[in-house]
Amino acid sequence: MRRIGCSSTAVASMSTAAREGGKGGLAQGIGRTKGGRNTKLHALCDAKGRPHVLLLTPSNVHDCKVARLCIEALPPSAERVADKGYDSQALREWLDARGTEAIIPPRKNRKIQYEYDKAIYKQRNVIERMFCRLKDSAPRHTL
């Protein structure tokens, strides 16, 4: 049984193409938010924390909109662990049709509070540790 987690993290971006203006931010994966220009890195990893899928999107794109694209890149698994940002009825139904159990905690404001296996969900820290390793291994640059 293979468990793979989904997660996204905000990545500050200050590329030259983005600073040179224009409204082409979407093409470069840069979105505008209250905090400025930013991007999100969506990732899928295995139980050992090895990244299998990495997808960069503008920060103002919701996680659920790209989850299916990321998950389709891999063969079906028995379980899919993801954080609350990926909680949507459409994603749950698609995973169920694919034969995958969704281990996703429901958002607090959801009318139907789904049950999920909390013991398996605790293993989601594997993907958080993967992001920490990626950040630690990235070269340090200053502008």
mmCIF file with all atom_site columns, C-alpha atoms in Angstrom:
data_model
loop_
_atom_site.group_PDB
_atom_site.id
_atom_site.type_symbol
_atom_site.label_atom_id
_atom_site.label_alt_id
_atom_site.label_comp_id
_atom_site.label_asym_id
_atom_site.label_entity_id
_atom_site.label_seq_id
_atom_site.pdbx_PDB_ins_code
_atom_site.Cartn_x
_atom_site.Cartn_y
_atom_site.Cartn_z
_atom_site.occupancy
_atom_site.B_iso_or_equiv
_atom_site.pdbx_formal_charge
_atom_site.auth_seq_id
_atom_site.auth_comp_id
_atom_site.auth_asym_id
_atom_site.auth_atom_id
_atom_site.pdbx_PDB_model_num
ATOM 1   C CA . MET A 1 1   ? 0.000   0.000  0.000   1.00 0.00 ? 1   MET A CA 1
ATOM 2   C CA . ARG A 1 2   ? 1.573   3.256  -1.129  1.00 0.00 ? 2   ARG A CA 1
ATOM 3   C CA . ARG A 1 3   ? 0.707   6.524  0.597   1.00 0.00 ? 3   ARG A CA 1
ATOM 4   C CA . ILE A 1 4   ? 1.444   9.748  -1.169  1.00 0.00 ? 4   ILE A CA 1
ATOM 5   C CA . GLY A 1 5   ? 0.782   13.209 0.216   1.00 0.00 ? 5   GLY A CA 1
ATOM 6   C CA . CYS A 1 6   ? -0.289  16.436 -1.451  1.00 0.00 ? 6   CYS A CA 1
ATOM 7   C CA . SER A 1 7   ? 0.775   19.825 -0.251  1.00 0.00 ? 7   SER A CA 1
ATOM 8   C CA . SER A 1 8   ? 1.547   23.299 -1.443  1.00 0.00 ? 8   SER A CA 1
ATOM 9   C CA . THR A 1 9   ? 3.795   25.988 -0.105  1.00 0.00 ? 9   THR A CA 1
ATOM 10  C CA . ALA A 1 10  ? 4.209   29.622 -1.036  1.00 0.00 ? 10  ALA A CA 1
ATOM 11  C CA . VAL A 1 11  ? 7.478   30.512 -2.712  1.00 0.00 ? 11  VAL A CA 1
ATOM 12  C CA . ALA A 1 12  ? 8.589   34.126 -2.978  1.00 0.00 ? 12  ALA A CA 1
ATOM 13  C CA . SER A 1 13  ? 9.512   34.995 -6.531  1.00 0.00 ? 13  SER A CA 1
ATOM 14  C CA . MET A 1 14  ? 11.289  38.032 -7.872  1.00 0.00 ? 14  MET A CA 1
ATOM 15  C CA . SER A 1 15  ? 12.229  36.978 -11.388 1.00 0.00 ? 15  SER A CA 1
ATOM 16  C CA . THR A 1 16  ? 13.491  39.556 -13.858 1.00 0.00 ? 16  THR A CA 1
ATOM 17  C CA . ALA A 1 17  ? 10.622  38.780 -16.245 1.00 0.00 ? 17  ALA A CA 1
ATOM 18  C CA . ALA A 1 18  ? 8.093   39.495 -13.506 1.00 0.00 ? 18  ALA A CA 1
ATOM 19  C CA . ARG A 1 19  ? 9.708   42.782 -12.524 1.00 0.00 ? 19  ARG A CA 1
ATOM 20  C CA . GLU A 1 20  ? 9.796   43.998 -16.103 1.00 0.00 ? 20  GLU A CA 1
ATOM 21  C CA . GLY A 1 21  ? 6.048   44.513 -15.962 1.00 0.00 ? 21  GLY A CA 1
ATOM 22  C CA . GLY A 1 22  ? 3.153   43.712 -18.174 1.00 0.00 ? 22  GLY A CA 1
ATOM 23  C CA . LYS A 1 23  ? 0.210   41.545 -17.319 1.00 0.00 ? 23  LYS A CA 1
ATOM 24  C CA . GLY A 1 24  ? 1.952   38.313 -18.267 1.00 0.00 ? 24  GLY A CA 1
ATOM 25  C CA . GLY A 1 25  ? 2.285   37.144 -14.668 1.00 0.00 ? 25  GLY A CA 1
ATOM 26  C CA . LEU A 1 26  ? 0.143   34.070 -15.240 1.00 0.00 ? 26  LEU A CA 1
ATOM 27  C CA . ALA A 1 27  ? 2.426   32.791 -17.992 1.00 0.00 ? 27  ALA A CA 1
ATOM 28  C CA . GLN A 1 28  ? 5.402   32.902 -15.617 1.00 0.00 ? 28  GLN A CA 1
ATOM 29  C CA . GLY A 1 29  ? 3.437   31.337 -12.741 1.00 0.00 ? 29  GLY A CA 1
ATOM 30  C CA . ILE A 1 30  ? 3.383   34.538 -10.702 1.00 0.00 ? 30  ILE A CA 1
ATOM 31  C CA . GLY A 1 31  ? 0.184   35.698 -9.036  1.00 0.00 ? 31  GLY A CA 1
ATOM 32  C CA . ARG A 1 32  ? -0.715  38.865 -7.191  1.00 0.00 ? 32  ARG A CA 1
ATOM 33  C CA . THR A 1 33  ? -1.864  38.626 -3.594  1.00 0.00 ? 33  THR A CA 1
ATOM 34  C CA . LYS A 1 34  ? -2.096  40.988 -0.631  1.00 0.00 ? 34  LYS A CA 1
ATOM 35  C CA . GLY A 1 35  ? 1.516   40.162 0.145   1.00 0.00 ? 35  GLY A CA 1
ATOM 36  C CA . GLY A 1 36  ? 2.715   40.967 -3.357  1.00 0.00 ? 36  GLY A CA 1
ATOM 37  C CA . ARG A 1 37  ? 3.831   38.701 -6.160  1.00 0.00 ? 37  ARG A CA 1
ATOM 38  C CA . ASN A 1 38  ? 4.135   35.075 -5.215  1.00 0.00 ? 38  ASN A CA 1
ATOM 39  C CA . THR A 1 39  ? 3.981   31.506 -6.487  1.00 0.00 ? 39  THR A CA 1
ATOM 40  C CA . LYS A 1 40  ? 2.931   28.164 -5.002  1.00 0.00 ? 40  LYS A CA 1
ATOM 41  C CA . LEU A 1 41  ? 4.753   24.896 -5.318  1.00 0.00 ? 41  LEU A CA 1
ATOM 42  C CA . HIS A 1 42  ? 2.413   21.885 -5.310  1.00 0.00 ? 42  HIS A CA 1
ATOM 43  C CA . ALA A 1 43  ? 4.081   18.559 -4.618  1.00 0.00 ? 43  ALA A CA 1
ATOM 44  C CA . LEU A 1 44  ? 3.398   14.861 -4.400  1.00 0.00 ? 44  LEU A CA 1
ATOM 45  C CA . CYS A 1 45  ? 5.857   12.626 -2.607  1.00 0.00 ? 45  CYS A CA 1
ATOM 46  C CA . ASP A 1 46  ? 6.067   9.005  -1.557  1.00 0.00 ? 46  ASP A CA 1
ATOM 47  C CA . ALA A 1 47  ? 6.124   7.627  1.998   1.00 0.00 ? 47  ALA A CA 1
ATOM 48  C CA . LYS A 1 48  ? 9.893   8.210  2.193   1.00 0.00 ? 48  LYS A CA 1
ATOM 49  C CA . GLY A 1 49  ? 9.580   11.906 1.290   1.00 0.00 ? 49  GLY A CA 1
ATOM 50  C CA . ARG A 1 50  ? 10.962  11.607 -2.240  1.00 0.00 ? 50  ARG A CA 1
ATOM 51  C CA . PRO A 1 51  ? 9.270   14.110 -4.574  1.00 0.00 ? 51  PRO A CA 1
ATOM 52  C CA . HIS A 1 52  ? 7.473   12.604 -7.559  1.00 0.00 ? 52  HIS A CA 1
ATOM 53  C CA . VAL A 1 53  ? 5.467   15.553 -8.911  1.00 0.00 ? 53  VAL A CA 1
ATOM 54  C CA . LEU A 1 54  ? 6.261   19.271 -8.567  1.00 0.00 ? 54  LEU A CA 1
ATOM 55  C CA . LEU A 1 55  ? 4.001   21.922 -10.090 1.00 0.00 ? 55  LEU A CA 1
ATOM 56  C CA . LEU A 1 56  ? 4.493   25.675 -9.863  1.00 0.00 ? 56  LEU A CA 1
ATOM 57  C CA . THR A 1 57  ? 1.365   27.868 -10.029 1.00 0.00 ? 57  THR A CA 1
ATOM 58  C CA . PRO A 1 58  ? 0.475   31.497 -9.350  1.00 0.00 ? 58  PRO A CA 1
ATOM 59  C CA . SER A 1 59  ? -0.306  32.022 -5.668  1.00 0.00 ? 59  SER A CA 1
ATOM 60  C CA . ASN A 1 60  ? -3.847  33.214 -6.360  1.00 0.00 ? 60  ASN A CA 1
ATOM 61  C CA . VAL A 1 61  ? -4.871  29.841 -7.903  1.00 0.00 ? 61  VAL A CA 1
ATOM 62  C CA . HIS A 1 62  ? -6.746  27.588 -5.466  1.00 0.00 ? 62  HIS A CA 1
ATOM 63  C CA . ASP A 1 63  ? -5.099  24.278 -4.530  1.00 0.00 ? 63  ASP A CA 1
ATOM 64  C CA . CYS A 1 64  ? -8.106  22.168 -5.589  1.00 0.00 ? 64  CYS A CA 1
ATOM 65  C CA . LYS A 1 65  ? -7.879  23.432 -9.171  1.00 0.00 ? 65  LYS A CA 1
ATOM 66  C CA . VAL A 1 66  ? -4.465  21.835 -9.731  1.00 0.00 ? 66  VAL A CA 1
ATOM 67  C CA . ALA A 1 67  ? -4.770  18.798 -7.449  1.00 0.00 ? 67  ALA A CA 1
ATOM 68  C CA . ARG A 1 68  ? -6.250  16.568 -10.134 1.00 0.00 ? 68  ARG A CA 1
ATOM 69  C CA . LEU A 1 69  ? -3.523  17.562 -12.596 1.00 0.00 ? 69  LEU A CA 1
ATOM 70  C CA . CYS A 1 70  ? -0.818  16.592 -10.078 1.00 0.00 ? 70  CYS A CA 1
ATOM 71  C CA . ILE A 1 71  ? -2.467  13.337 -9.055  1.00 0.00 ? 71  ILE A CA 1
ATOM 72  C CA . GLU A 1 72  ? -3.098  12.215 -12.657 1.00 0.00 ? 72  GLU A CA 1
ATOM 73  C CA . ALA A 1 73  ? 0.666   12.218 -13.226 1.00 0.00 ? 73  ALA A CA 1
ATOM 74  C CA . LEU A 1 74  ? 0.986   9.098  -11.036 1.00 0.00 ? 74  LEU A CA 1
ATOM 75  C CA . PRO A 1 75  ? -0.723  5.705  -11.103 1.00 0.00 ? 75  PRO A CA 1
ATOM 76  C CA . PRO A 1 76  ? -3.659  5.254  -8.678  1.00 0.00 ? 76  PRO A CA 1
ATOM 77  C CA . SER A 1 77  ? -2.792  4.476  -5.069  1.00 0.00 ? 77  SER A CA 1
ATOM 78  C CA . ALA A 1 78  ? -4.839  3.027  -2.216  1.00 0.00 ? 78  ALA A CA 1
ATOM 79  C CA . GLU A 1 79  ? -4.782  6.275  -0.223  1.00 0.00 ? 79  GLU A CA 1
ATOM 80  C CA . ARG A 1 80  ? -4.114  9.933  -0.901  1.00 0.00 ? 80  ARG A CA 1
ATOM 81  C CA . VAL A 1 81  ? -3.161  12.129 2.053   1.00 0.00 ? 81  VAL A CA 1
ATOM 82  C CA . ALA A 1 82  ? -3.649  15.869 1.642   1.00 0.00 ? 82  ALA A CA 1
ATOM 83  C CA . ASP A 1 83  ? -4.146  18.958 3.780   1.00 0.00 ? 83  ASP A CA 1
ATOM 84  C CA . LYS A 1 84  ? -7.343  21.014 4.168   1.00 0.00 ? 84  LYS A CA 1
ATOM 85  C CA . GLY A 1 85  ? -6.494  23.160 1.166   1.00 0.00 ? 85  GLY A CA 1
ATOM 86  C CA . TYR A 1 86  ? -7.350  20.207 -1.071  1.00 0.00 ? 86  TYR A CA 1
ATOM 87  C CA . ASP A 1 87  ? -10.762 19.550 0.527   1.00 0.00 ? 87  ASP A CA 1
ATOM 88  C CA . SER A 1 88  ? -13.374 19.716 -2.228  1.00 0.00 ? 88  SER A CA 1
ATOM 89  C CA . GLN A 1 89  ? -16.331 17.521 -3.070  1.00 0.00 ? 89  GLN A CA 1
ATOM 90  C CA . ALA A 1 90  ? -15.250 17.211 -6.718  1.00 0.00 ? 90  ALA A CA 1
ATOM 91  C CA . LEU A 1 91  ? -11.768 15.970 -5.743  1.00 0.00 ? 91  LEU A CA 1
ATOM 92  C CA . ARG A 1 92  ? -13.185 13.507 -3.212  1.00 0.00 ? 92  ARG A CA 1
ATOM 93  C CA . GLU A 1 93  ? -15.602 12.080 -5.806  1.00 0.00 ? 93  GLU A CA 1
ATOM 94  C CA . TRP A 1 94  ? -12.856 11.835 -8.448  1.00 0.00 ? 94  TRP A CA 1
ATOM 95  C CA . LEU A 1 95  ? -10.519 10.037 -6.034  1.00 0.00 ? 95  LEU A CA 1
ATOM 96  C CA . ASP A 1 96  ? -13.324 7.667  -5.039  1.00 0.00 ? 96  ASP A CA 1
ATOM 97  C CA . ALA A 1 97  ? -14.029 6.857  -8.715  1.00 0.00 ? 97  ALA A CA 1
ATOM 98  C CA . ARG A 1 98  ? -10.309 6.218  -9.155  1.00 0.00 ? 98  ARG A CA 1
ATOM 99  C CA . GLY A 1 99  ? -10.341 3.724  -6.275  1.00 0.00 ? 99  GLY A CA 1
ATOM 100 C CA . THR A 1 100 ? -8.356  5.936  -3.914  1.00 0.00 ? 100 THR A CA 1
ATOM 101 C CA . GLU A 1 101 ? -9.355  6.724  -0.343  1.00 0.00 ? 101 GLU A CA 1
ATOM 102 C CA . ALA A 1 102 ? -9.108  10.462 0.390   1.00 0.00 ? 102 ALA A CA 1
ATOM 103 C CA . ILE A 1 103 ? -7.391  11.132 3.727   1.00 0.00 ? 103 ILE A CA 1
ATOM 104 C CA . ILE A 1 104 ? -8.241  14.840 3.801   1.00 0.00 ? 104 ILE A CA 1
ATOM 105 C CA . PRO A 1 105 ? -9.503  16.614 6.920   1.00 0.00 ? 105 PRO A CA 1
ATOM 106 C CA . PRO A 1 106 ? -12.621 18.667 6.195   1.00 0.00 ? 106 PRO A CA 1
ATOM 107 C CA . ARG A 1 107 ? -12.506 22.448 6.379   1.00 0.00 ? 107 ARG A CA 1
ATOM 108 C CA . LYS A 1 108 ? -14.074 23.869 9.514   1.00 0.00 ? 108 LYS A CA 1
ATOM 109 C CA . ASN A 1 109 ? -16.914 25.575 7.614   1.00 0.00 ? 109 ASN A CA 1
ATOM 110 C CA . ARG A 1 110 ? -17.896 22.439 5.625   1.00 0.00 ? 110 ARG A CA 1
ATOM 111 C CA . LYS A 1 111 ? -21.548 21.433 6.112   1.00 0.00 ? 111 LYS A CA 1
ATOM 112 C CA . ILE A 1 112 ? -20.725 17.724 5.856   1.00 0.00 ? 112 ILE A CA 1
ATOM 113 C CA . GLN A 1 113 ? -17.818 16.916 8.166   1.00 0.00 ? 113 GLN A CA 1
ATOM 114 C CA . TYR A 1 114 ? -16.156 13.814 6.675   1.00 0.00 ? 114 TYR A CA 1
ATOM 115 C CA . GLU A 1 115 ? -14.371 11.268 8.830   1.00 0.00 ? 115 GLU A CA 1
ATOM 116 C CA . TYR A 1 116 ? -10.722 10.575 8.042   1.00 0.00 ? 116 TYR A CA 1
ATOM 117 C CA . ASP A 1 117 ? -8.074  8.282  9.474   1.00 0.00 ? 117 ASP A CA 1
ATOM 118 C CA . LYS A 1 118 ? -6.119  10.523 11.855  1.00 0.00 ? 118 LYS A CA 1
ATOM 119 C CA . ALA A 1 119 ? -3.331  7.960  12.330  1.00 0.00 ? 119 ALA A CA 1
ATOM 120 C CA . ILE A 1 120 ? -2.616  7.944  8.595   1.00 0.00 ? 120 ILE A CA 1
ATOM 121 C CA . TYR A 1 121 ? -3.006  11.735 8.382   1.00 0.00 ? 121 TYR A CA 1
ATOM 122 C CA . LYS A 1 122 ? -0.216  12.161 10.953  1.00 0.00 ? 122 LYS A CA 1
ATOM 123 C CA . GLN A 1 123 ? 2.143   10.764 8.339   1.00 0.00 ? 123 GLN A CA 1
ATOM 124 C CA . ARG A 1 124 ? 1.550   13.886 6.220   1.00 0.00 ? 124 ARG A CA 1
ATOM 125 C CA . ASN A 1 125 ? 4.518   15.440 7.994   1.00 0.00 ? 125 ASN A CA 1
ATOM 126 C CA . VAL A 1 126 ? 6.648   13.500 5.493   1.00 0.00 ? 126 VAL A CA 1
ATOM 127 C CA . ILE A 1 127 ? 5.795   16.036 2.801   1.00 0.00 ? 127 ILE A CA 1
ATOM 128 C CA . GLU A 1 128 ? 6.437   18.940 5.178   1.00 0.00 ? 128 GLU A CA 1
ATOM 129 C CA . ARG A 1 129 ? 9.883   17.495 5.885   1.00 0.00 ? 129 ARG A CA 1
ATOM 130 C CA . MET A 1 130 ? 10.429  17.150 2.121   1.00 0.00 ? 130 MET A CA 1
ATOM 131 C CA . PHE A 1 131 ? 9.696   20.871 1.688   1.00 0.00 ? 131 PHE A CA 1
ATOM 132 C CA . CYS A 1 132 ? 12.129  21.667 4.519   1.00 0.00 ? 132 CYS A CA 1
ATOM 133 C CA . ARG A 1 133 ? 14.850  19.621 2.800   1.00 0.00 ? 133 ARG A CA 1
ATOM 134 C CA . LEU A 1 134 ? 14.176  21.429 -0.484  1.00 0.00 ? 134 LEU A CA 1
ATOM 135 C CA . LYS A 1 135 ? 14.415  24.800 1.256   1.00 0.00 ? 135 LYS A CA 1
ATOM 136 C CA . ASP A 1 136 ? 17.582  23.829 3.131   1.00 0.00 ? 136 ASP A CA 1
ATOM 137 C CA . SER A 1 137 ? 19.297  22.609 -0.031  1.00 0.00 ? 137 SER A CA 1
ATOM 138 C CA . ALA A 1 138 ? 18.363  25.688 -2.073  1.00 0.00 ? 138 ALA A CA 1
ATOM 139 C CA . PRO A 1 139 ? 21.213  28.124 -2.637  1.00 0.00 ? 139 PRO A CA 1
ATOM 140 C CA . ARG A 1 140 ? 20.984  31.353 -0.677  1.00 0.00 ? 140 ARG A CA 1
ATOM 141 C CA . HIS A 1 141 ? 20.797  34.465 -2.829  1.00 0.00 ? 141 HIS A CA 1
ATOM 142 C CA . THR A 1 142 ? 20.309  38.077 -1.915  1.00 0.00 ? 142 THR A CA 1
ATOM 143 C CA . LEU A 1 143 ? 19.087  40.813 -4.195  1.00 0.00 ? 143 LEU A CA 1
#
